[in-house]
C-alpha positions as a printed Julia matrix, in Angstrom:
745×3 Matrix{Float64}:
 -59.24   -0.79  -14.52
 -59.8    -3.06  -11.54
 -57.28   -4.07   -8.9
 -54.93   -6.83  -10.11
 -55.48  -10.23   -8.52
 -52.88  -11.65   -6.18
 -51.46  -14.09   -8.72
 -50.86  -11.26  -11.15
 -49.27   -9.13   -8.42
 -46.97  -11.96   -7.45
 -46.0   -12.68  -11.06
 -45.36   -8.99  -11.76
 -43.16   -8.59   -8.71
 -41.26  -11.76   -9.58
 -40.71  -10.39  -13.09
 -39.42   -7.12  -11.63
 -37.05   -9.11   -9.44
 -35.71  -11.11  -12.39
 -35.26   -7.96  -14.46
 -33.35   -6.22  -11.65
 -31.23   -9.34  -11.12
 -30.23   -9.42  -14.79
 -29.58   -5.68  -14.94
 -27.3    -5.99  -11.93
 -25.02   -8.17  -14.07
 -24.57   -5.43  -16.68
 -21.5    -3.2   -16.65
 -23.55   -0.03  -17.24
 -26.67    1.33  -15.53
 -29.58    1.43  -17.96
 -32.35    2.63  -15.61
 -32.87    6.33  -14.96
 -33.78    7.52  -11.47
 -37.49    7.81  -12.2
 -37.61    4.2   -13.37
 -35.76    3.11  -10.23
 -38.27    5.07   -8.11
 -41.17    3.35   -9.88
 -39.66   -0.09   -9.25
 -39.05    0.63   -5.56
 -42.54    2.07   -5.13
 -44.14   -1.05   -6.59
 -41.95   -3.29   -4.48
 -42.57   -1.36   -1.26
 -46.34   -1.55   -1.78
 -46.09   -5.31   -2.16
 -44.06   -5.61    1.07
 -46.53   -3.81    3.35
 -47.78   -5.79    6.39
 -51.37   -5.15    5.34
 -50.79   -7.19    2.17
 -52.77  -10.29    3.05
 -51.08  -12.62    0.58
 -47.7   -13.7     1.97
 -46.63  -14.91   -1.5
 -46.97  -11.35   -2.77
 -44.94  -10.0     0.16
 -42.26  -12.61   -0.47
 -42.06  -11.82   -4.19
 -41.79   -8.11   -3.35
 -39.05   -8.71   -0.79
 -37.02  -10.81   -3.22
 -37.51   -8.1    -5.86
 -36.24   -5.49   -3.39
 -33.14   -7.6    -2.76
 -32.32   -7.42   -6.47
 -33.28   -3.72   -6.75
 -31.16   -2.52   -3.8
 -28.14   -2.32   -6.07
 -29.78    0.61   -7.88
 -31.13    2.42   -4.82
 -28.16    4.67   -3.97
 -30.06    7.92   -4.51
 -33.0     6.59   -2.53
 -30.77    5.64    0.4
 -29.33    9.15    0.37
 -32.87   10.44    1.06
 -33.67    9.88    4.75
 -37.44    9.54    4.27
 -37.14    7.05    1.44
 -34.42    5.13    3.25
 -36.5     4.96    6.44
 -39.47    3.61    4.51
 -37.4     0.94    2.76
 -35.79   -0.13    6.06
 -39.19   -0.21    7.77
 -40.52   -2.54    5.06
 -37.51   -4.84    5.47
 -37.71   -4.94    9.26
 -41.43   -5.64    9.2
 -40.69   -8.61    6.94
 -38.11   -9.86    9.43
 -40.8   -10.38   12.1
 -43.35  -11.98    9.77
 -44.71  -15.35   10.88
 -43.8   -16.67    7.41
 -40.36  -18.28    7.57
 -39.38  -17.73    3.94
 -40.38  -14.06    4.18
 -38.24  -13.63    7.31
 -35.29  -15.2     5.52
 -35.72  -12.94    2.48
 -35.93   -9.88    4.73
 -32.66  -10.78    6.45
 -31.11  -11.36    3.03
 -32.06   -7.76    2.24
 -30.45   -6.59    5.5
 -27.27   -8.43    4.55
 -27.22   -6.6     1.23
 -27.89   -3.27    2.91
 -24.95   -3.91    5.26
 -22.67   -4.55    2.28
 -23.9    -1.72    0.05
 -25.02    0.98    2.5
 -22.99    0.32    5.66
 -22.49    4.05    6.28
 -26.28    4.52    6.54
 -26.82    1.92    9.28
 -26.39    3.89   12.58
 -30.08    4.82   12.81
 -31.16    1.2    12.45
 -28.45   -0.92   14.05
 -30.08   -1.26   17.49
 -33.34   -2.45   15.97
 -31.49   -4.82   13.66
 -29.58   -6.27   16.6
 -32.87   -6.96   18.39
 -34.31   -8.58   15.25
 -31.23  -10.74   14.69
 -31.04  -11.71   18.37
 -34.67  -12.77   18.24
 -34.14  -14.78   15.03
 -31.02  -16.5    16.32
 -31.96  -17.23   19.93
 -35.74  -17.49   19.92
 -36.65  -18.64   16.45
 -37.0   -22.25   15.38
 -35.94  -21.74   11.77
 -32.25  -22.33   11.12
 -32.25  -20.72    7.66
 -33.52  -17.45    9.14
 -30.97  -17.58   11.95
 -28.15  -18.21    9.47
 -29.11  -15.12    7.5
 -29.25  -13.09   10.72
 -25.7   -14.24   11.49
 -24.68  -13.42    7.92
 -25.72   -9.81    8.57
 -23.14   -9.56   11.35
 -20.55  -11.31    9.2
 -21.06   -8.62    6.57
 -20.83   -5.81    9.12
 -17.6    -7.3    10.45
 -16.16   -7.59    6.93
 -16.99   -3.94    6.25
 -15.26   -2.86    9.47
 -12.2    -5.03    8.82
 -11.92   -3.47    5.36
 -12.27    0.02    6.88
  -9.51   -0.72    9.41
  -7.21   -1.92    6.63
  -7.95    1.2     4.58
  -7.08    3.47    7.51
  -3.85    1.51    8.07
  -2.99    2.19    4.41
  -3.53    5.91    4.92
  -6.93    6.03    3.23
 -10.2     7.45    4.55
 -12.93    5.01    5.49
 -16.18    4.99    7.46
 -16.11    2.73   10.52
 -18.99    2.92   12.98
 -17.48    0.19   15.2
 -20.79   -1.64   15.43
 -19.04   -4.93   16.25
 -17.13   -3.41   19.16
 -20.28   -1.72   20.51
 -22.27   -4.98   20.41
 -19.31   -7.17   21.31
 -20.31   -8.86   24.56
 -23.9    -9.81   23.67
 -22.93  -10.63   20.08
 -20.15  -13.01   21.14
 -22.37  -14.62   23.75
 -25.09  -15.17   21.15
 -22.62  -16.73   18.7
 -21.06  -19.03   21.29
 -24.48  -20.38   22.21
 -24.95  -21.59   18.61
 -21.74  -23.6    18.39
 -23.25  -26.74   19.93
 -25.91  -26.93   17.2
 -23.79  -29.18   14.99
 -25.09  -31.83   12.63
 -23.58  -35.3    13.05
 -21.55  -36.09    9.96
 -20.98  -32.46    8.98
 -17.24  -33.11    9.14
 -17.55  -35.41    6.11
 -19.9   -33.35    3.97
 -18.41  -30.17    2.5
 -21.85  -29.09    1.31
 -23.27  -28.69    4.82
 -23.68  -25.15    6.16
 -25.43  -25.07    9.5
 -25.92  -22.74   12.44
 -22.8   -23.89   14.26
 -20.58  -23.31   11.23
 -22.14  -19.92   10.52
 -21.63  -18.82   14.14
 -17.99  -19.99   14.19
 -17.27  -18.16   10.94
 -18.83  -14.99   12.31
 -16.84  -15.35   15.52
 -13.66  -15.49   13.44
 -14.56  -12.27   11.66
 -15.38  -10.61   14.97
 -11.94  -11.63   16.24
 -10.27  -10.02   13.23
 -12.33   -6.92   13.86
 -11.78   -6.35   17.59
  -8.49   -8.26   17.95
  -7.28   -8.67   21.57
 -10.66   -7.89   23.13
 -12.11  -11.19   21.89
  -9.79  -13.4    23.95
 -11.22  -12.63   27.38
 -14.77  -13.12   26.1
 -14.22  -16.5    24.45
 -11.77  -18.3    26.74
 -14.24  -18.56   29.66
 -16.44  -20.54   27.27
 -13.58  -22.68   25.97
 -12.01  -23.76   29.24
 -14.95  -25.52   30.93
 -16.35  -27.05   27.73
 -13.28  -28.42   26.01
 -12.86  -31.26   28.55
 -16.53  -32.17   29.13
 -17.06  -35.92   29.1
 -20.01  -36.35   31.48
 -22.22  -38.03   28.89
 -22.0   -39.17   25.25
 -23.52  -35.93   23.94
 -20.73  -33.86   25.49
 -18.78  -34.28   22.24
 -20.8   -31.26   21.14
 -19.31  -29.14   23.92
 -15.78  -30.31   23.19
 -16.1   -29.68   19.47
 -17.76  -26.29   20.03
 -15.09  -25.17   22.49
 -12.32  -26.24   20.12
 -14.06  -24.46   17.22
 -14.39  -21.31   19.33
 -10.7   -21.4    20.23
  -9.71  -21.87   16.61
 -11.94  -19.01   15.49
 -10.12  -16.39   17.57
  -6.58  -17.23   16.45
  -6.58  -14.75   13.56
  -6.72  -11.15   14.72
  -5.44  -10.96   18.31
  -1.77  -10.21   18.93
   0.74  -12.88   19.85
   1.05  -11.35   23.31
  -2.65  -11.84   24.0
  -2.67  -15.4    22.65
   0.69  -16.66   23.91
  -0.51  -17.81   27.31
  -3.62  -19.65   26.17
  -1.94  -21.19   23.13
   1.08  -22.43   25.06
  -1.21  -23.85   27.71
  -3.59  -25.37   25.2
  -1.26  -26.92   22.61
  -0.47  -30.01   24.68
  -4.14  -30.56   25.44
  -5.03  -30.25   21.75
  -2.38  -32.77   20.79
  -3.95  -35.23   23.22
  -7.38  -34.42   21.79
  -6.3   -35.83   18.42
  -7.17  -39.17   20.1
 -10.68  -38.07   21.12
 -13.25  -40.84   20.54
 -15.45  -38.55   18.45
 -14.29  -37.97   14.84
 -15.8   -34.46   14.65
 -13.81  -33.41   17.69
 -10.66  -34.92   16.18
 -11.18  -33.1    12.89
 -11.81  -29.72   14.52
  -8.81  -30.32   16.79
  -6.57  -31.02   13.78
  -7.86  -27.89   12.04
  -7.23  -25.84   15.19
  -3.66  -27.1    15.53
  -3.07  -26.11   11.92
  -4.41  -22.63   12.56
  -2.23  -22.26   15.66
   0.81  -23.0    13.51
  -0.51  -20.71   10.77
  -1.2   -17.62   12.89
   0.96  -18.02   16.02
   3.98  -20.24   15.31
   6.71  -18.13   13.71
   4.91  -14.88   14.55
   6.29  -14.55   18.07
   7.08  -11.05   19.32
  10.72  -10.16   19.89
  11.85  -11.28   23.32
   9.0   -13.76   23.8
   9.66  -17.51   23.95
   8.76  -19.4    20.76
   5.68  -21.59   20.7
   7.62  -24.51   19.23
  10.87  -25.35   20.96
  13.31  -28.29   21.25
  11.34  -29.69   24.18
   7.88  -29.89   22.59
   8.69  -30.34   18.87
   9.39  -34.1    19.04
   6.0   -34.71   20.65
   4.25  -32.43   18.17
   5.72  -34.21   15.15
   5.11  -37.68   16.63
   1.44  -36.92   17.33
   0.81  -35.4    13.93
   2.47  -38.25   12.07
   0.41  -40.78   14.03
  -2.73  -38.82   13.18
  -2.06  -39.01    9.45
  -3.38  -42.57    9.77
  -6.76  -41.3    11.01
  -9.87  -41.11    8.83
  -9.21  -39.34    5.5
 -11.05  -36.11    6.3
  -9.06  -35.84    9.55
  -5.76  -36.76    7.89
  -6.46  -33.95    5.43
  -6.4   -31.42    8.28
  -3.28  -33.04    9.76
  -1.5   -32.54    6.43
  -2.38  -28.86    6.63
  -1.06  -28.7    10.2
   2.25  -30.26    9.12
   2.59  -27.73    6.31
   2.05  -24.84    8.68
   4.43  -26.31   11.26
   7.16  -26.37    8.6
   6.25  -22.9     7.32
   6.84  -21.41   10.76
  10.54  -22.26   10.42
  10.92  -20.68    6.98
  13.9   -18.39    6.24
  16.16  -20.05    8.83
  19.7   -21.11    7.93
  19.03  -24.2     9.98
  15.9   -25.09   11.87
  14.54  -27.38   14.54
  12.41  -28.96   11.84
  15.36  -30.16    9.72
  15.75  -33.57   11.47
  12.11  -34.35   10.7
  12.11  -33.23    7.05
  12.53  -36.67    5.45
  10.08  -38.42    7.79
   7.38  -35.77    7.28
   7.73  -35.74    3.49
   7.59  -39.53    3.41
   4.41  -39.53    5.51
   2.83  -36.97    3.18
   3.76  -38.99    0.1
   2.15  -42.01    1.75
  -1.05  -40.0     2.16
  -0.97  -39.32   -1.57
  -0.67  -43.07   -2.2
  -3.39  -43.83    0.34
  -5.77  -41.46   -1.42
  -5.61  -43.62   -4.58
  -7.43  -46.41   -2.72
 -10.34  -44.25   -1.52
 -13.62  -42.87   -2.69
 -12.81  -40.52   -5.6
 -14.02  -37.3    -4.0
 -12.65  -38.0    -0.52
  -9.37  -39.29   -1.92
  -8.95  -36.27   -4.19
  -9.23  -33.86   -1.24
  -6.68  -35.77    0.82
  -4.31  -36.11   -2.12
  -4.5   -32.39   -2.89
  -3.82  -31.39    0.72
  -0.96  -33.89    1.04
   0.83  -32.57   -2.03
   0.2   -28.96   -1.07
   1.75  -29.77    2.3
   4.82  -31.27    0.58
   5.16  -28.05   -1.43
   5.12  -25.96    1.73
   7.58  -28.22    3.53
   9.98  -27.97    0.57
   9.59  -24.19    0.26
  10.34  -23.83    3.95
  13.33  -26.19    3.92
  16.51  -24.75    5.43
  19.83  -25.05    3.54
  20.97  -28.03    5.58
  18.11  -30.12    4.14
  18.72  -29.3     0.45
  20.4   -32.68   -0.16
  17.18  -34.32    1.04
  15.15  -32.04   -1.23
  17.34  -33.18   -4.11
  16.61  -36.82   -3.29
  12.93  -36.12   -3.85
  13.49  -35.7    -7.58
  13.93  -39.41   -8.31
  10.92  -40.34   -6.16
   8.79  -37.84   -8.06
  10.07  -39.04  -11.45
   9.26  -42.64  -10.49
   5.73  -41.63   -9.52
   5.3   -39.66  -12.74
   6.47  -42.7   -14.7
   3.85  -44.82  -12.95
   1.11  -42.42  -14.06
   2.2   -42.94  -17.66
   1.56  -46.66  -17.23
  -1.95  -46.17  -15.81
  -4.77  -48.04  -17.52
  -6.9   -45.17  -18.84
 -10.21  -46.73  -19.88
 -12.66  -43.92  -19.16
 -12.94  -40.14  -19.06
 -12.92  -40.33  -15.25
  -9.69  -42.33  -15.28
  -8.2   -39.84  -17.73
  -9.11  -36.94  -15.45
  -7.67  -38.77  -12.44
  -4.42  -39.39  -14.31
  -4.18  -35.73  -15.3
  -4.89  -34.53  -11.73
  -2.22  -36.81  -10.23
   0.29  -35.74  -12.86
  -0.54  -32.13  -12.08
   0.14  -32.59   -8.38
   3.44  -34.37   -9.03
   4.54  -31.74  -11.55
   3.6   -29.05   -9.03
   5.89  -30.6    -6.41
   8.61  -31.04   -9.04
   8.37  -27.35   -9.9
   8.73  -26.36   -6.24
  11.69  -28.72   -5.8
  13.44  -27.28   -8.87
  12.85  -23.71   -7.66
  14.17  -24.57   -4.19
  17.32  -26.23   -5.48
  17.93  -23.33   -7.87
  18.42  -21.02   -4.89
  21.79  -22.63   -4.1
  24.7   -23.03   -6.53
  25.81  -26.29   -4.93
  22.28  -27.72   -4.92
  21.71  -26.55   -8.5
  24.69  -28.65   -9.63
  22.94  -31.79   -8.43
  19.7   -30.63  -10.03
  21.32  -30.18  -13.43
  22.59  -33.74  -13.3
  18.93  -34.77  -13.23
  17.77  -32.25  -15.85
  17.68  -34.77  -18.74
  15.56  -37.18  -16.71
  13.24  -34.39  -15.57
  12.69  -33.1   -19.1
  12.11  -36.62  -20.42
   9.46  -37.19  -17.73
   7.72  -33.89  -18.47
   7.68  -34.6   -22.22
   6.09  -37.94  -21.34
   3.32  -36.11  -19.47
   2.72  -33.85  -22.48
   2.48  -36.89  -24.76
  -0.37  -38.32  -22.66
  -2.71  -35.82  -24.29
  -1.8   -34.29  -27.63
  -4.91  -32.08  -27.76
  -4.07  -29.85  -24.81
  -1.13  -28.94  -22.63
  -0.77  -29.78  -18.96
  -0.53  -26.47  -17.11
   1.47  -27.75  -14.12
   3.91  -29.6   -16.39
   4.38  -26.39  -18.36
   5.16  -24.45  -15.18
   7.67  -27.14  -14.18
   9.38  -26.63  -17.54
   9.51  -22.91  -16.78
  11.3   -23.61  -13.5
  13.74  -25.91  -15.29
  14.6   -23.29  -17.91
  15.65  -20.92  -15.13
  17.87  -23.58  -13.6
  19.4   -24.7   -16.92
  20.0   -21.34  -18.55
  21.42  -21.65  -22.07
  21.81  -25.41  -21.69
  18.02  -25.64  -22.04
  18.64  -25.16  -25.79
  19.27  -28.91  -26.19
  15.64  -29.63  -25.23
  14.03  -27.01  -27.45
  13.6   -29.11  -30.61
  11.62  -31.69  -28.64
   9.76  -29.14  -26.57
   8.84  -26.64  -29.3
   5.72  -28.52  -30.56
   4.39  -28.53  -26.98
   5.14  -24.82  -26.6
   3.33  -23.99  -29.82
   0.33  -26.12  -28.85
   0.12  -24.28  -25.53
   0.34  -20.87  -27.2
  -2.54  -21.85  -29.5
  -4.65  -23.31  -26.69
  -6.97  -20.31  -26.33
  -9.85  -22.34  -24.92
  -7.9   -23.16  -21.76
  -7.01  -19.63  -20.72
  -4.84  -20.54  -17.74
  -2.82  -22.99  -19.83
  -2.27  -20.39  -22.55
  -1.18  -17.72  -20.05
   1.16  -20.19  -18.33
   2.68  -21.06  -21.72
   3.26  -17.4   -22.56
   5.0   -17.05  -19.2
   7.23  -20.05  -19.95
   8.03  -18.51  -23.34
   9.46  -15.55  -21.43
  11.5   -17.94  -19.27
  12.84  -19.64  -22.41
  13.8   -16.32  -23.99
  15.76  -15.33  -20.9
  17.41  -18.75  -20.68
  18.3   -19.31  -24.34
  18.96  -15.68  -25.21
  20.03  -15.3   -28.88
  19.56  -19.02  -29.53
  15.8   -18.6   -29.41
  16.05  -16.78  -32.78
  15.81  -20.14  -34.56
  12.21  -20.44  -33.36
  11.17  -16.78  -33.17
   9.52  -16.53  -36.62
   7.05  -19.29  -35.85
   6.5   -18.03  -32.31
   5.79  -14.47  -33.46
   3.38  -15.71  -36.11
   1.38  -17.6   -33.49
   1.37  -14.64  -31.07
   0.32  -12.1   -33.7
  -2.5   -14.37  -34.89
  -3.71  -14.7   -31.3
  -3.7   -10.93  -30.77
  -5.71  -10.45  -33.97
  -8.36  -13.0   -33.01
 -11.36  -11.24  -31.36
 -12.62  -14.53  -29.91
  -9.53  -14.99  -27.7
 -10.06  -14.24  -24.0
  -8.82  -10.72  -23.39
  -6.78  -11.71  -20.31
  -4.3   -13.53  -22.6
  -3.45  -10.49  -24.7
  -1.55   -8.33  -22.15
   0.68  -11.32  -21.44
   1.47  -11.64  -25.14
   2.32   -7.94  -25.39
   4.75   -8.37  -22.5
   6.3   -11.41  -24.21
   7.2    -9.21  -27.2
   9.65   -7.48  -24.89
  11.16  -10.83  -23.85
  11.54  -11.97  -27.44
  13.06   -8.65  -28.48
  15.64   -8.82  -25.69
  16.59  -12.32  -26.82
  16.86  -11.8   -30.6
  18.1    -8.19  -30.67
  18.01   -6.44  -34.05
  16.27   -9.43  -35.63
  13.12   -8.13  -33.93
  13.1    -5.38  -36.57
  11.47   -7.86  -38.95
   8.41   -8.02  -36.67
   7.99   -4.31  -35.92
   5.72   -3.65  -38.91
   3.14   -5.84  -37.16
   4.05   -5.29  -33.51
   4.0    -1.47  -33.42
   0.43   -1.19  -34.8
  -0.64   -3.79  -32.23
   0.91   -1.72  -29.43
  -0.72    1.45  -30.74
  -4.11   -0.28  -30.81
  -3.58   -1.52  -27.27
  -2.74    2.02  -26.11
  -5.96    3.31  -27.69
  -7.98    0.56  -25.98
  -6.37    1.33  -22.62
  -7.18    5.04  -22.9
 -10.77    4.27  -23.9
 -11.19    2.01  -20.87
  -9.78    4.74  -18.65
 -12.21    7.3   -20.03
 -15.17    4.98  -19.52
 -14.57    5.13  -15.74
 -15.69    1.5   -15.47
 -14.15    0.17  -12.27
 -14.66   -3.44  -13.36
 -12.01   -2.86  -16.04
  -9.37   -1.5   -13.66
  -7.52   -4.77  -13.15
  -7.55   -5.61  -16.84
  -6.37   -2.12  -17.78
  -3.52   -2.43  -15.28
  -2.39   -5.64  -16.98
  -2.81   -4.08  -20.43
  -0.71   -1.05  -19.5
   1.98   -3.27  -18.01
   2.08   -5.41  -21.15
   2.43   -2.33  -23.39
   5.17   -0.75  -21.28
   7.14   -3.99  -20.94
   6.94   -4.56  -24.71
   8.32   -1.11  -25.47
  11.0    -1.46  -22.79
  12.19   -4.73  -24.33
  12.27   -3.21  -27.81
  14.21   -0.13  -26.66
  16.78   -2.24  -24.82
  17.08   -4.81  -27.61
  17.59   -2.71  -30.74
  20.82   -1.04  -31.71
  20.93    2.77  -31.47
  20.44    3.12  -35.2
  17.32    0.95  -35.2
  15.94    2.7   -32.11
  16.25    6.07  -33.81
  14.62    4.67  -36.95
  11.61    3.09  -35.3
  11.11    4.81  -31.94
  11.49    8.49  -32.85
   8.03    8.53  -34.4
   6.57    6.36  -31.62
   7.79    8.53  -28.75
   5.26   11.44  -28.95
   2.34    8.98  -28.9
   3.97    6.98  -26.14
   4.42   10.11  -24.01
   0.72   10.88  -24.48
  -0.12    7.38  -23.3
   2.09    7.62  -20.22
   0.5    10.99  -19.44
  -2.9     9.29  -19.39
  -1.51    6.76  -16.93
  -0.15    9.58  -14.75
  -3.49   11.4   -14.77
  -5.48    8.29  -13.84
  -5.4     8.82  -10.07
  -8.2     6.31   -9.49
  -6.27    3.39  -10.94
  -2.55    3.66  -10.28
  -0.55    0.54   -9.47
   3.07    0.64   -8.3
   4.09   -1.94  -10.91
   2.71    0.22  -13.73
   4.23    3.39  -12.28
   7.62    1.71  -12.06
   7.42    0.43  -15.64
   6.29    3.83  -16.96
   9.01    5.77  -15.13
  11.65    3.27  -16.25
  10.51    3.61  -19.87
  10.71    7.41  -19.64
  14.3     7.02  -18.49
  15.04    4.52  -21.27
  13.71    6.93  -23.91
  15.76    9.78  -22.47
  18.94    7.68  -22.61
  18.47    6.02  -26.0
  16.87    8.98  -27.79
  18.56   12.05  -26.29
  17.14   14.22  -29.08
  13.72   13.73  -27.46
  14.68   16.22  -24.74
  12.49   18.81  -26.42
   9.51   16.46  -26.19
  10.09   16.04  -22.45
  10.23   19.85  -22.11
   6.83   20.05  -23.79
   5.46   17.45  -21.37
   6.1    18.86  -17.87
   4.12   15.97  -16.36
   7.15   13.75  -17.0
   9.24   15.68  -14.49
   6.43   15.66  -11.92
   5.66   11.97  -12.47
   9.28   10.97  -11.9
   9.64   13.27   -8.88
   6.57   11.79   -7.22
   7.89    8.29   -7.85
  11.3     9.25   -6.44
   9.69   10.38   -3.17
   7.2     7.48   -2.95
   9.08    5.72   -0.17
   9.0     2.43   -2.11
  12.67    1.49   -2.44
  12.53   -0.3    -5.8
  10.44    2.5    -7.32
  12.59    5.22   -5.77
  15.79    3.72   -7.24
  14.34    3.58  -10.76
  12.85    7.07  -10.5
  16.1     8.61   -9.25
  17.93    7.14  -12.24
  15.19    8.33  -14.62
  15.34   11.85  -13.16
  19.03   12.07  -14.04
  18.46   10.7   -17.54
  15.57   13.05  -18.32
  17.38   16.08  -16.91
  20.37   15.31  -19.11
  18.18   14.89  -22.21
  16.31   18.15  -21.56
  19.48   20.2   -21.09
  21.31   18.66  -24.06
  21.45   21.09  -27.03
  19.32   20.14  -30.03
  21.42   18.26  -32.57
  24.16   17.44  -30.08
């Protein structure tokens, strides 16, 4: 058989790439090692420099990118690894731009998947990336070269965090070793902006890539970055020699902003205190890109420095500079929308820095700031849809943060917000909805207003005196929320549902008077499986209602349980909904008490099936199922805990005696799963062991036959986590008493 022609080679390699890409999406590996070797051999042959057809080399390089996910055994073999890396590096110096870019994409993937194997190659890769970034003319190649260092930095940040958590991790400190030339290279790229990039969220250029990488480097090396970046910032941030100097000012401001996350307050205090006044003045810079980056930088200063001051050090924001800060920011809310958006963020972070204070310097400005933010929300309605939506979202998110951070002396002002929000909600109900776009706009605005209303309700619920004023408005709030639900009878508004949840907590049993009107909405939300987030939010609100109404929810429990059981039985329902429903069984049981007996014939088999599924997922060893299995376990344990606490002793003995052996087996599986243990699950499991020991003392013999129970509880008691330790200490006493109690006593 003759040699295949180049078109056939290219097509074959492209097909291999597509196949590898699709297989990478599967949860299980379906290729054996020999098949992987064959793929890599074919790909490596296509990547060789002596392959005359650059299209073939490109197809092979792209195929390698998709095949790297399966190459773990090959990377463990030094010879094979060296050959693969040689092929990639040779591609990175090809005269063909797209081939260079694909080669750097492979290096990025190697950094993320095989970081621990990089020491032999890192010097050569630095030379290749330096050449691509500083000497090349192709921005796409340079951006991928920067992305390699972003990935390395992310790996080293993750390793540092793992070590801080007491775990083992490989950290070669490549960023620290290359720090000075790497930072210098990144700083040189910051002036390569594109005019108008501040308005277009889709733009990703060399300047933005370099600034992002600089930020990751700062998180990686912390204090060391400050002395390397500030000599660049100081001479450039004031340059005004010619019209093009806006690039220097914007780049210097971007550089300063990029190093705010990572270094300690002590290392930043001097430069931030010295620079804040200058930055406030720069909000009036003639260039809009400089103004936007300045606003973003001020926001990041408040986010990472304000409120994080070390003990004994003067605060960044004080009575002398706060009036000027607020005045400047409020004036800047009138700037162009994309700049005002960043100013809203800065105001939110300014307020957040005063959180948890009985009274704060920010209190006198609360009303004025909230009013300015509400005006931004109104202003957004008159703008281009996309630009206005971004500003509106940031303005309302800022209001949420200002309210959350409000000190007790401003709670009366927070309470006054309720009527303003209800008036705005009422205006949305009168909107002329003549198109699908208008309908979506109405729903988005209602969502933002309901989100603020939820935060206001939660804030006022923290204080008994403030809650009294809130309850006086409860009828009006509920009427407004029911109006939002009536805007669309086919689905349920998630944010409005969450606001109802906050109101149930505030109202307690008095929420019962709203239940007849609200129940159809609740049922619609529980049945809304297509909108997963809405359904989950509704299940959460159901729990709030059960806790608020207590026994009075029994009037509705038959219908509710029917809907929940049907949902659990439906295989087409998104699996993430089902653990939440299992947990809600516990809430319903606690509310209705012995009435829950009527549902046990259906609920207990559901819980047994869920236990079986959880154990099967554990045995599969599939890490992608860890988070779901954690939620599933929590739902099962919380359901059983609710049932045990809800039923009378007679009913517990009748229904739980037979369940307990299986339940102990399930909890043993949780205990033995050392790869996927979450504190929340451990706490729930230990608490349930204690509950069983207390309510079914005759199960002492079962505990004696399961020595893991003693060890599990002991380990939890010595975990050092106060909430877990308290529960475990109580459970130890309960189990010990059950084990030592004579049979039949």
